[in-house]
C-alpha positions as MATLAB code, in Angstrom:
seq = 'XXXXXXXXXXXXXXXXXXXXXXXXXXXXXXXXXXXXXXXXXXXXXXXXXXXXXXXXXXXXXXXXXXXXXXXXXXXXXXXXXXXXXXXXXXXXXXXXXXXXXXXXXXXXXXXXXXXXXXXXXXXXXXXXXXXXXXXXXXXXXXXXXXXXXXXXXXXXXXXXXXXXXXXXXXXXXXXXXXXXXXXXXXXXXXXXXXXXXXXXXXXXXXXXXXX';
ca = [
     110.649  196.820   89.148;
     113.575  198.337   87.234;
     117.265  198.859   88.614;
     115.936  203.158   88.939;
     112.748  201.791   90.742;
     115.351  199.088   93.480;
     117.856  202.103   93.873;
     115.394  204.704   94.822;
     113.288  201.995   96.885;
     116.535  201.458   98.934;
     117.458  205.573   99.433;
     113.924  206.121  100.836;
     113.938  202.916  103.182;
     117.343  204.026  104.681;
     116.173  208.043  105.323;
     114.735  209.469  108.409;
     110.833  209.684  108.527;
     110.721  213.358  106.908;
     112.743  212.358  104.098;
     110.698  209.078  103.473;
     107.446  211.157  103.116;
     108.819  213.020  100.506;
     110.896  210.196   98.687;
     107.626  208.002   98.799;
     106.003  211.046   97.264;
     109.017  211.661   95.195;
     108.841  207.948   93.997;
     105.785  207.925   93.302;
     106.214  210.540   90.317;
     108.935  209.011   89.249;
     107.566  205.460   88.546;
     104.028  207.006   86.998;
     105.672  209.088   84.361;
     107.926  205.968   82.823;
     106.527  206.248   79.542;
     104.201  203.576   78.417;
     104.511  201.885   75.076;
     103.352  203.927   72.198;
     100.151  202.963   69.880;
     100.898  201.304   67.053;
     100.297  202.146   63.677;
      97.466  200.339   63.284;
      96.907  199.896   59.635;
      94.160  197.868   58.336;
      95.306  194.632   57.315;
      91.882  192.760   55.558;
      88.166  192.862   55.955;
      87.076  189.667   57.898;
      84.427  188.365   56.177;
      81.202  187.487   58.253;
      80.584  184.557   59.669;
      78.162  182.415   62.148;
      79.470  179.636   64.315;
      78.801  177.457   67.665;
      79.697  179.156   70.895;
      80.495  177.063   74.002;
      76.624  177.243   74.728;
      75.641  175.747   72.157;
      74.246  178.603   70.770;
      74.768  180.638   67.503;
      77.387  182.996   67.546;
      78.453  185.031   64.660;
      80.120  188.115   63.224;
      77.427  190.242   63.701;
      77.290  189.748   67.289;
      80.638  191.389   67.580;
      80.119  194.644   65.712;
      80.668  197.339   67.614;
      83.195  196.165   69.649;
      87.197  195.269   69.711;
      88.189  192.148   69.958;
      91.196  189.586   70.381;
      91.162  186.330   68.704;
      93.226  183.306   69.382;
      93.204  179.401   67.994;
      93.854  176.818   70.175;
      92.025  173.241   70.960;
      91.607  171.340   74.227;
      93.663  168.561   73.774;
      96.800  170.732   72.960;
     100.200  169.467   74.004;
     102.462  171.955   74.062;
     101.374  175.921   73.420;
      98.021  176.190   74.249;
      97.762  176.057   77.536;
     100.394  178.847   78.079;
      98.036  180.812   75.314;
      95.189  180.170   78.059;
      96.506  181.328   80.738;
      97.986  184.553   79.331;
      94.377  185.308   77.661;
      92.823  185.082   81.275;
      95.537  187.492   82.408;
      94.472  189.709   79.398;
      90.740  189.163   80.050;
      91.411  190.520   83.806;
      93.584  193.463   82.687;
      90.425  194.426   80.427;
      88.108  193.731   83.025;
      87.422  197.842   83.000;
      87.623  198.524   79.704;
      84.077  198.641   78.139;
      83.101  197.118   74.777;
      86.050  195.078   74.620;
      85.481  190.913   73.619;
      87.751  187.675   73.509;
      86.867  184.628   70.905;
      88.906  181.715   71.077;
      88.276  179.435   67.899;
      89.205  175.752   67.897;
      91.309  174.728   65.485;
      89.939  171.020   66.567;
      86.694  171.126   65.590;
      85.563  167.284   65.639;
      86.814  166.979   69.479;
      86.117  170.559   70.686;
      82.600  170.638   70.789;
      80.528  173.089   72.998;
      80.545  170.648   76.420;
      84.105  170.526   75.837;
      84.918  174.004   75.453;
      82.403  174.550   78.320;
      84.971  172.878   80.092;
      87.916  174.959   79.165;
      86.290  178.059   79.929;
      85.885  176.701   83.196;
      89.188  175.761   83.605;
      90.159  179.237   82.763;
      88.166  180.802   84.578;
      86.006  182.608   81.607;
      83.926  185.576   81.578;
      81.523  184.001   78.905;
      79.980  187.720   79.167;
      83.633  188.809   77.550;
      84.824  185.668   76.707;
      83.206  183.140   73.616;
      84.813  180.012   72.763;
      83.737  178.902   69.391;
      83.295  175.680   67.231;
      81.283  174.070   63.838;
      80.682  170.722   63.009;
      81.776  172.098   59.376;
      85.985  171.879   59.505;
      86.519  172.841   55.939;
      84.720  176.319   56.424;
      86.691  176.369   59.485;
      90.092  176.391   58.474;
      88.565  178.578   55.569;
      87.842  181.086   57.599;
      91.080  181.216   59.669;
      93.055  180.991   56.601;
      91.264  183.504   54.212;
      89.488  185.208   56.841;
      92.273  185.791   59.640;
      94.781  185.234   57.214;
      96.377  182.687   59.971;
      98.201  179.471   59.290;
      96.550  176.289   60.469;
      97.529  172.796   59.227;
      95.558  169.616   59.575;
      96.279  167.356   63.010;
      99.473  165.197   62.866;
      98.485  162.199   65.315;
     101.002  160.058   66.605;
     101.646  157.302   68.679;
     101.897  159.248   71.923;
     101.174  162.783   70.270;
      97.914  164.706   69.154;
      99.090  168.113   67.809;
      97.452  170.288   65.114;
     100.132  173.169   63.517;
      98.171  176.668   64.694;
      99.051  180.328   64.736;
     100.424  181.287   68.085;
      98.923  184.737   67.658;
      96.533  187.079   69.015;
      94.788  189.191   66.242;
      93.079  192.309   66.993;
      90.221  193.283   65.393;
      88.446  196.493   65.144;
      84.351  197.741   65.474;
      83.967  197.173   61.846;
      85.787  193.986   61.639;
      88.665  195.025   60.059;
      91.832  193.490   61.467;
      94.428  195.739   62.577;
      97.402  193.733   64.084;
      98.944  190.229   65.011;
     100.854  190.287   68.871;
     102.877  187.515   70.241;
     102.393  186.265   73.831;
     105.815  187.948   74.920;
     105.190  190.202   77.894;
     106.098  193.450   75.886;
     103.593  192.212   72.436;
     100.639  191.990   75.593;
     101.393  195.157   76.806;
     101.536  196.628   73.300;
      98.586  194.799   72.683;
      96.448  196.270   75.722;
      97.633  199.624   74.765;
      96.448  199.343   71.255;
      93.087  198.048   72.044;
      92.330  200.819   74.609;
      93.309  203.469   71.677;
      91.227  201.742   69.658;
      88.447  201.678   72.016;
      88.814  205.548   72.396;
      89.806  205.806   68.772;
      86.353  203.933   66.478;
      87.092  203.999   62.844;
];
C-alpha cells in the first residue's frame, strides 16, 4: 500500500461511524482508479521457428500444440544454484495470477538437458506446484538442437555448464519471453515486480488483442 493508501487508511479508522462508511466508500475509489501500467508496444521481435520436444510426461510436445494461445517461456534446470529457483517461484505466482485468464500457457525449457529428463522435471513441477494443464516443462535427449533453438529461435543466451568442484551452473537467460498466437515473440520481462506486472498486463492485451 502506498503512503496516499496509509494516510487515508488512518483518517477513516480515526472518524466516527458515518464518516467511515463514506471514507471506506471514498477509499475504495480512490485505490481502484490508480492507473495500471500501460501496454507495451509490443512489436514483433522474430518468428519462432517450430519445433517438437519432450514434455515432463514423457510425451511429445511441440510448437503446434501452442498455436492459438499466449505464452511465457523461461530456461532454467533442476539442479540450479543460484537463480532458478527464485525464477520458479515467481512463475507459480504468475501461473496463479493467470489462473482466469483463458488461453494463456507457461513452458519452461531446460537448459540441462542430459540431467533434466521428464521424471525429473516431473519432480519440479511438483515442487512448484504446476498446473501441467497451463504449465509444460520441456526437454530432448538432442542438446545441440536445444541450445539451437533457444539461441536462434528465442534469440536467448545460453552457454554450456561450467562444473566445478563444489558448483554445477550453466550461464542462462534470466528472462521471461512472451510469445504471441502465431508464435511470434513480442517481448523479454525481467522478474522485477514492476517487469511481472507489465508482463501480466501485456499478455491480457494480447489475449484480447490476436494478431
Amino acid at each position: 500500500m502506498d503512503r496516499f493508501s496509509l494516510a487515508s487508511a488512518a483518517v477513516v479508522l480515526s472518524a466516527s461511524t458515518p464518516l467511515k462508511r463514506w471514507g471506506f466508500l471514498l477509499l475504495f475509489l480512490a485505490l481502484s482508479c490508480q492507473p495500471k501500467a500501460p501496454v507495451s508496444e509490443l512489436y514483433i521481435i522474430a518468428q519462432v521457428p517450430d519445433w517438437q520436444l519432450v514434455s515432463q510426461e514423457g510425451k511429445p510436445f511441440g510448437s503446434t500444440d501452442l498455436r492459438g494461445k499466449v505464452y511465457l517461456a523461461n530456461f532454467v534446470f533442476s539442479r540450479c544454484p543460484s537463480v532458478c529457483p527464485k525464477m520458479l517461484q515467481d512463475t507459480a505466482k504468475i501461473q496463479e495470477r493467470l489462473k482466469d485468464v483463458k488461453d494463456v500457457a507457461i513452458v519452461t525449457f531446460t537448459v540441462d538437458p542430459t540431467f533434466d529428463t521428464p521424471a525429473i522435471l516431473t519432480k519440479v513441477a511438483a515442487d512448484y506446484k504446476a498446473n501441467t494443464q497451463v504449465w509444460t516443462f520441456l526437454t530432448h535427449t538432442d542438446a545441440d538442437m536445444l541450445f539451437k533453438l533457444y539461441r536462434d529461435g528465442y534469440k536467448i543466451n545460453v552457454s554450456p555448464a561450467q562444473p566445478a568442484k563444489d558448483l554445477y551452473d550453466i550461464a542462462h537467460s534470466e528472462k521471461v519471453v512472451l510469445v504471441d498466437q502465431l508464435g511470434q515473440i513480442r517481448g523479454y520481462y525481467g522478474y522485477e515486480q514492476e517487469k511481472i506486472d507489465q508482463l501480466l498486463v501485456d499478455t491480457q492485451h494480447l489475449v484480447e488483442n490476436e494478431p
